[in-house]
């Protein structure tokens, strides 16, 4: 105990260097915990994007590509699925429900998804949570749209707002479907998934905005008003992909095989869980690299502390000799230095945690709005505490190096004071 | 032996050479110092005065011979035991820079009590360790109480040496070893420092071993030892 008090005084006496050392450790601890937090939250976010869907079906391509465009709304499908094929599998005897997905248009940078009411009924995320409406209800009319929570928030839209949908995915499309505005009929509650960044309309709505267009350009002499559109039969000929829910999970592989062996059209069915794993496997390289960097930063922080303690030893030989002369045994000298290292790491870890939470508080809204990554600010997990414990342990262990040196020095020097 | 006063330090056939050196620094056939004696030890620079003090304090171990301190065979103790023994029974004052720079005056004085239960309990027989430290400081001429909580680096060398003396004296160790404690003081400060030290040693019944080059101090001590008389190393 006496040595701990001495260690505190001694560090206070060298408070500038001590503070810098604590700061280095704090930054490294903050980085490590931060990286871990983002890693875990990203993984959780990721795994939470889709639940309750047994298969995702699209045109034959890669399973990750299919997952990316159908669930994450990233990239584009190379091919579509014909309406006939969709109907074929929607009526498959093992299939309980299907959700058609039609992508390719956008509104001010947000993807527009054509689908049907099954989407609001069967799409699940996280722990089988269904979608719920914060305001309004599902689209009823061809020209009604349902906004994801973030779209509504970012664009400051409310119910009844008229929106114009771009053909294609540009942020400010030249080719706007200005003649046929959509009205917001509902806004979904936040989900922390790509649903939040999506504008949902009916399949017929998607068809409707493409009437009077050819090869992506409006046809000059054909003008059809919204009311005229309502009279038309708007059966889509193709969709981009569809989600499948089965009566029994046992049928999953059989239905998957049926899809993959479907003769009329080359299709691909993937299990979302498997595809998510595959995708995460790709990302985990970057994620692991980040972790390794963070670990190295922690190591360099601890080496910085080692340098500081070792550098101070020589100028402290006199102090050690004085301590010996007043009755301190070599073991006391040893524990003085270990205490100093321990104190520095504990303070560093404490400051690091404080730093982490301050940064999280600042970054949380930014990450959510910019990257769509929802970071939950929670208490330190037992894993975090384990990491911190490990770092503090490492600090004490590193403290053994100067402590051993001081121990040997003080055994050799005794009380003879040399400068 | 019919001596009334028990010997505090006895050494017989004591030889010492630094490790790896063949030549003996010390070869002392016999040395005895009694309780409450004040002994002046003189000798040329490099003659082995500090070495002798280190041997008597158990910091160094004799190459051969016997050292008894307070009736205990120091040369047979293990290093841990010697450390304990030193902490309990010996107070030190060095030439200069005796103090831990990052502790206050008071904290420096009570430092030995952290390492020795015996000195701790002796220091607080009448009052707290703090009060005992303040009492000693006052007796040694540092009567400004504000000074006691200052950083030691703000003190003059003479004041620092008095703090060091208070630290050596706290908990009334049986033996006070002073290795040239006055060589950085001027003549006036030297004399007054010695007087205060004597008074406190007398009050605590401590034996004082005092090393110095300064022959002018010799007359103040009842007993004086010249190392070159004592030491036979190098004489043959
Ligand atoms: N650690 C050491 N290793 C080897 N030799 C040493 C060591 N310390 C001292 N000596 C040698 O031992 C001899 C006695 O040294 P010591 O320090 O005891 O002298 P001293 O009488 O105290 O001198 P001074 O009056 O200058 O302090 C000297 O010749 C010195 O060179
Ligand atoms: Mg000397």
Short mmCIF file of N, CA, C and O in Angstrom, two decimals, chain A residues 64-138:
data_model
loop_
_atom_site.label_atom_id
_atom_site.label_comp_id
_atom_site.label_asym_id
_atom_site.label_seq_id
_atom_site.Cartn_x
_atom_site.Cartn_y
_atom_site.Cartn_z
N UNK A 64 -23.78 -13.90 -53.54
CA UNK A 64 -23.54 -12.66 -52.81
C UNK A 64 -24.13 -11.48 -53.56
O UNK A 64 -24.73 -10.59 -52.97
N UNK A 65 -23.99 -11.54 -54.89
CA UNK A 65 -24.57 -10.45 -55.70
C UNK A 65 -26.08 -10.39 -55.51
O UNK A 65 -26.65 -9.32 -55.32
N UNK A 66 -26.69 -11.56 -55.53
CA UNK A 66 -28.15 -11.64 -55.35
C UNK A 66 -28.54 -11.05 -53.98
O UNK A 66 -29.48 -10.26 -53.87
N UNK A 67 -27.80 -11.44 -52.97
CA UNK A 67 -28.09 -10.94 -51.62
C UNK A 67 -27.91 -9.43 -51.58
O UNK A 67 -28.72 -8.70 -51.01
N UNK A 68 -26.82 -8.97 -52.20
CA UNK A 68 -26.52 -7.54 -52.15
C UNK A 68 -27.64 -6.71 -52.78
O UNK A 68 -28.09 -5.73 -52.19
N UNK A 69 -28.09 -7.10 -53.98
CA UNK A 69 -29.08 -6.22 -54.58
C UNK A 69 -30.47 -6.43 -54.03
O UNK A 69 -31.25 -5.50 -53.92
N UNK A 70 -30.79 -7.66 -53.60
CA UNK A 70 -32.17 -7.88 -53.14
C UNK A 70 -32.37 -7.41 -51.69
O UNK A 70 -33.39 -6.83 -51.37
N UNK A 71 -31.38 -7.64 -50.84
CA UNK A 71 -31.56 -7.30 -49.43
C UNK A 71 -30.90 -5.96 -49.08
O UNK A 71 -31.49 -5.13 -48.41
N UNK A 72 -29.68 -5.76 -49.58
CA UNK A 72 -28.97 -4.54 -49.20
C UNK A 72 -29.18 -3.39 -50.17
O UNK A 72 -28.71 -2.29 -49.95
N UNK A 73 -29.83 -3.71 -51.28
CA UNK A 73 -30.12 -2.69 -52.30
C UNK A 73 -28.82 -2.06 -52.80
O UNK A 73 -28.72 -0.87 -52.99
N UNK A 74 -27.79 -2.92 -52.89
CA UNK A 74 -26.50 -2.46 -53.40
C UNK A 74 -26.28 -3.12 -54.75
O UNK A 74 -26.46 -4.33 -54.89
N UNK A 75 -25.88 -2.34 -55.75
CA UNK A 75 -25.63 -2.90 -57.07
C UNK A 75 -26.92 -3.24 -57.80
O UNK A 75 -28.02 -2.92 -57.33
N UNK A 76 -26.76 -3.87 -58.94
CA UNK A 76 -27.92 -4.14 -59.78
C UNK A 76 -27.96 -5.58 -60.20
O UNK A 76 -26.92 -6.24 -60.28
N UNK A 77 -29.15 -6.03 -60.50
CA UNK A 77 -29.30 -7.37 -61.06
C UNK A 77 -28.86 -7.32 -62.51
O UNK A 77 -29.08 -6.33 -63.20
N UNK A 78 -28.20 -8.40 -62.97
CA UNK A 78 -27.82 -8.43 -64.38
C UNK A 78 -29.02 -8.83 -65.23
O UNK A 78 -29.15 -8.42 -66.36
N UNK A 79 -29.89 -9.63 -64.63
CA UNK A 79 -31.06 -10.11 -65.35
C UNK A 79 -32.27 -10.08 -64.45
O UNK A 79 -32.14 -10.07 -63.23
N UNK A 80 -33.44 -10.12 -65.07
CA UNK A 80 -34.66 -10.15 -64.29
C UNK A 80 -35.25 -11.55 -64.24
O UNK A 80 -34.77 -12.47 -64.89
N UNK A 81 -36.31 -11.66 -63.45
CA UNK A 81 -37.04 -12.92 -63.36
C UNK A 81 -38.39 -12.68 -64.05
O UNK A 81 -39.05 -11.68 -63.78
N UNK A 82 -38.78 -13.58 -64.89
CA UNK A 82 -40.04 -13.36 -65.60
C UNK A 82 -41.23 -13.56 -64.66
O UNK A 82 -41.14 -14.29 -63.66
N UNK A 83 -42.31 -12.89 -65.00
CA UNK A 83 -43.51 -12.97 -64.17
C UNK A 83 -44.04 -14.40 -64.11
O UNK A 83 -44.50 -14.87 -63.07
N UNK A 84 -43.86 -15.11 -65.20
CA UNK A 84 -44.35 -16.50 -65.25
C UNK A 84 -43.58 -17.36 -64.25
O UNK A 84 -44.15 -18.14 -63.51
N UNK A 85 -42.27 -17.19 -64.25
CA UNK A 85 -41.45 -17.97 -63.32
C UNK A 85 -41.84 -17.64 -61.88
O UNK A 85 -41.96 -18.52 -61.02
N UNK A 86 -42.03 -16.34 -61.65
CA UNK A 86 -42.43 -15.92 -60.31
C UNK A 86 -43.73 -16.59 -59.90
O UNK A 86 -43.85 -17.16 -58.81
N UNK A 87 -44.69 -16.56 -60.80
CA UNK A 87 -45.98 -17.18 -60.52
C UNK A 87 -45.84 -18.68 -60.29
O UNK A 87 -46.45 -19.24 -59.39
N UNK A 88 -44.97 -19.27 -61.09
CA UNK A 88 -44.75 -20.72 -60.96
C UNK A 88 -44.34 -21.07 -59.54
O UNK A 88 -44.89 -21.98 -58.92
N UNK A 89 -43.39 -20.33 -59.02
CA UNK A 89 -42.90 -20.66 -57.68
C UNK A 89 -43.80 -20.12 -56.57
O UNK A 89 -43.86 -20.69 -55.49
N UNK A 90 -44.48 -19.03 -56.86
CA UNK A 90 -45.42 -18.52 -55.85
C UNK A 90 -46.51 -19.57 -55.60
O UNK A 90 -47.05 -19.67 -54.49
N UNK A 91 -46.81 -20.37 -56.63
CA UNK A 91 -47.85 -21.37 -56.49
C UNK A 91 -47.30 -22.76 -56.18
O UNK A 91 -48.03 -23.74 -56.19
N UNK A 92 -46.02 -22.83 -55.95
CA UNK A 92 -45.37 -24.11 -55.60
C UNK A 92 -46.05 -24.66 -54.34
O UNK A 92 -46.39 -23.90 -53.43
N UNK A 93 -46.19 -25.96 -54.24
CA UNK A 93 -47.01 -26.48 -53.14
C UNK A 93 -46.34 -26.33 -51.77
O UNK A 93 -46.99 -26.31 -50.74
N UNK A 94 -45.01 -26.19 -51.73
CA UNK A 94 -44.35 -26.03 -50.43
C UNK A 94 -44.24 -24.57 -50.01
O UNK A 94 -43.82 -24.27 -48.90
N UNK A 95 -44.58 -23.67 -50.92
CA UNK A 95 -44.36 -22.25 -50.65
C UNK A 95 -45.55 -21.63 -49.92
O UNK A 95 -46.69 -21.78 -50.35
N UNK A 96 -45.29 -20.97 -48.82
CA UNK A 96 -46.35 -20.33 -48.05
C UNK A 96 -46.63 -18.93 -48.57
O UNK A 96 -47.77 -18.52 -48.72
N UNK A 97 -45.58 -18.18 -48.80
CA UNK A 97 -45.76 -16.82 -49.32
C UNK A 97 -44.54 -16.41 -50.13
O UNK A 97 -43.45 -17.02 -50.01
N UNK A 98 -44.71 -15.39 -50.96
CA UNK A 98 -43.58 -14.82 -51.68
C UNK A 98 -43.68 -13.31 -51.62
O UNK A 98 -44.78 -12.75 -51.52
N UNK A 99 -42.55 -12.65 -51.67
CA UNK A 99 -42.52 -11.19 -51.77
C UNK A 99 -41.79 -10.83 -53.05
O UNK A 99 -40.60 -11.11 -53.19
N UNK A 100 -42.48 -10.24 -54.02
CA UNK A 100 -41.79 -9.83 -55.24
C UNK A 100 -40.99 -8.55 -54.99
O UNK A 100 -41.39 -7.70 -54.19
N UNK A 101 -39.84 -8.44 -55.64
CA UNK A 101 -38.99 -7.26 -55.49
C UNK A 101 -38.67 -6.73 -56.89
O UNK A 101 -38.17 -7.47 -57.72
N UNK A 102 -38.97 -5.46 -57.10
CA UNK A 102 -38.66 -4.87 -58.39
C UNK A 102 -37.87 -3.60 -58.16
O UNK A 102 -38.38 -2.63 -57.60
N UNK A 103 -36.62 -3.63 -58.59
CA UNK A 103 -35.72 -2.51 -58.28
C UNK A 103 -35.28 -1.82 -59.56
O UNK A 103 -35.47 -2.33 -60.65
N UNK A 104 -34.69 -0.68 -59.43
CA UNK A 104 -34.14 -0.02 -60.61
C UNK A 104 -34.44 1.46 -60.68
O UNK A 104 -33.87 2.17 -61.49
N UNK A 105 -35.32 1.94 -59.84
CA UNK A 105 -35.60 3.38 -59.85
C UNK A 105 -35.20 3.99 -58.51
O UNK A 105 -34.95 3.28 -57.54
N UNK A 106 -35.16 5.32 -58.52
CA UNK A 106 -34.73 5.97 -57.28
C UNK A 106 -35.41 7.31 -57.10
O UNK A 106 -36.01 7.86 -58.03
N UNK A 107 -35.31 7.80 -55.87
CA UNK A 107 -35.79 9.14 -55.59
C UNK A 107 -34.76 9.83 -54.71
O UNK A 107 -34.51 9.39 -53.59
N UNK A 108 -34.16 10.83 -55.24
CA UNK A 108 -33.14 11.61 -54.53
C UNK A 108 -32.12 10.70 -53.83
O UNK A 108 -31.81 10.87 -52.66
N UNK A 109 -31.62 9.74 -54.57
CA UNK A 109 -30.57 8.88 -54.04
C UNK A 109 -31.07 7.68 -53.27
O UNK A 109 -30.30 6.81 -52.91
N UNK A 110 -32.34 7.64 -52.96
CA UNK A 110 -32.88 6.47 -52.25
C UNK A 110 -33.53 5.52 -53.25
O UNK A 110 -34.23 5.95 -54.16
N UNK A 111 -33.29 4.23 -53.01
CA UNK A 111 -33.81 3.23 -53.92
C UNK A 111 -35.33 3.11 -53.79
O UNK A 111 -35.88 3.19 -52.69
N UNK A 112 -35.95 2.91 -54.94
CA UNK A 112 -37.39 2.65 -54.95
C UNK A 112 -37.59 1.16 -55.19
O UNK A 112 -36.98 0.58 -56.07
N UNK A 113 -38.41 0.57 -54.35
CA UNK A 113 -38.67 -0.86 -54.46
C UNK A 113 -40.14 -1.09 -54.78
O UNK A 113 -41.03 -0.63 -54.06
N UNK A 114 -40.35 -1.80 -55.88
CA UNK A 114 -41.72 -2.20 -56.18
C UNK A 114 -41.99 -3.55 -55.55
O UNK A 114 -41.19 -4.47 -55.66
N UNK A 115 -43.12 -3.66 -54.86
CA UNK A 115 -43.42 -4.93 -54.18
C UNK A 115 -44.93 -5.02 -53.99
O UNK A 115 -45.68 -4.29 -54.64
N UNK A 116 -45.38 -5.91 -53.13
CA UNK A 116 -46.82 -5.96 -52.85
C UNK A 116 -47.04 -6.02 -51.35
O UNK A 116 -46.10 -5.91 -50.57
N UNK A 117 -48.28 -6.24 -50.95
CA UNK A 117 -48.59 -6.18 -49.52
C UNK A 117 -47.93 -7.27 -48.69
O UNK A 117 -47.80 -7.16 -47.48
N UNK A 118 -47.53 -8.34 -49.37
CA UNK A 118 -46.83 -9.41 -48.65
C UNK A 118 -45.58 -8.89 -47.93
O UNK A 118 -45.18 -9.41 -46.91
N UNK A 119 -45.00 -7.87 -48.55
CA UNK A 119 -43.79 -7.27 -47.98
C UNK A 119 -44.04 -6.80 -46.56
O UNK A 119 -43.29 -7.10 -45.64
N UNK A 120 -45.14 -6.09 -46.37
CA UNK A 120 -45.43 -5.54 -45.03
C UNK A 120 -45.88 -6.62 -44.07
O UNK A 120 -45.82 -6.46 -42.86
N UNK A 121 -46.33 -7.72 -44.65
CA UNK A 121 -46.86 -8.80 -43.82
C UNK A 121 -45.77 -9.80 -43.45
O UNK A 121 -45.71 -10.27 -42.32
N UNK A 122 -44.89 -10.12 -44.40
CA UNK A 122 -43.97 -11.25 -44.18
C UNK A 122 -42.51 -10.86 -44.00
O UNK A 122 -41.73 -11.67 -43.52
N UNK A 123 -42.15 -9.66 -44.45
CA UNK A 123 -40.74 -9.30 -44.31
C UNK A 123 -40.43 -9.18 -42.82
O UNK A 123 -41.11 -8.49 -42.08
N UNK A 124 -39.37 -9.88 -42.39
CA UNK A 124 -39.00 -9.81 -40.97
C UNK A 124 -37.52 -9.49 -40.85
O UNK A 124 -36.73 -9.80 -41.74
N UNK A 125 -37.18 -8.86 -39.75
CA UNK A 125 -35.76 -8.56 -39.51
C UNK A 125 -35.48 -8.84 -38.04
O UNK A 125 -36.39 -9.16 -37.27
N UNK A 126 -34.21 -8.72 -37.69
CA UNK A 126 -33.76 -8.98 -36.31
C UNK A 126 -34.34 -10.30 -35.82
O UNK A 126 -34.28 -11.29 -36.50
N UNK A 127 -34.95 -10.30 -34.65
CA UNK A 127 -35.50 -11.55 -34.12
C UNK A 127 -36.93 -11.73 -34.58
O UNK A 127 -37.87 -11.67 -33.79
N UNK A 128 -37.07 -11.94 -35.89
CA UNK A 128 -38.39 -12.19 -36.47
C UNK A 128 -39.35 -11.03 -36.22
O UNK A 128 -40.54 -11.24 -36.04
N UNK A 129 -38.77 -9.81 -36.19
CA UNK A 129 -39.66 -8.66 -36.00
C UNK A 129 -40.27 -8.27 -37.34
O UNK A 129 -39.55 -8.13 -38.32
N UNK A 130 -41.58 -8.09 -37.39
CA UNK A 130 -42.19 -7.64 -38.65
C UNK A 130 -42.04 -6.12 -38.79
O UNK A 130 -41.70 -5.44 -37.83
N UNK A 131 -42.31 -5.64 -40.00
CA UNK A 131 -42.29 -4.20 -40.21
C UNK A 131 -43.52 -3.59 -39.56
O UNK A 131 -44.57 -4.22 -39.49
N UNK A 132 -43.37 -2.37 -39.05
CA UNK A 132 -44.56 -1.71 -38.51
C UNK A 132 -44.57 -0.26 -38.99
O UNK A 132 -43.54 0.29 -39.35
N UNK A 133 -45.76 0.27 -39.01
CA UNK A 133 -45.91 1.63 -39.52
C UNK A 133 -45.82 2.64 -38.39
O UNK A 133 -46.48 2.50 -37.36
N UNK A 134 -44.96 3.64 -38.58
CA UNK A 134 -44.91 4.74 -37.61
C UNK A 134 -46.11 5.65 -37.87
O UNK A 134 -46.72 6.18 -36.95
N UNK A 135 -46.41 5.85 -39.15
CA UNK A 135 -47.55 6.68 -39.53
C UNK A 135 -48.19 6.07 -40.78
O UNK A 135 -47.50 5.47 -41.60
N UNK A 136 -49.47 6.28 -40.94
CA UNK A 136 -50.17 5.90 -42.16
C UNK A 136 -50.27 4.40 -42.35
O UNK A 136 -50.16 3.63 -41.39
N UNK A 137 -50.44 4.00 -43.60
CA UNK A 137 -50.56 2.57 -43.88
C UNK A 137 -49.92 2.23 -45.22
O UNK A 137 -49.36 3.09 -45.87
N UNK A 138 -50.04 0.94 -45.59
CA UNK A 138 -49.45 0.47 -46.83
C UNK A 138 -50.10 1.18 -48.02
O UNK A 138 -51.19 1.73 -47.91
#
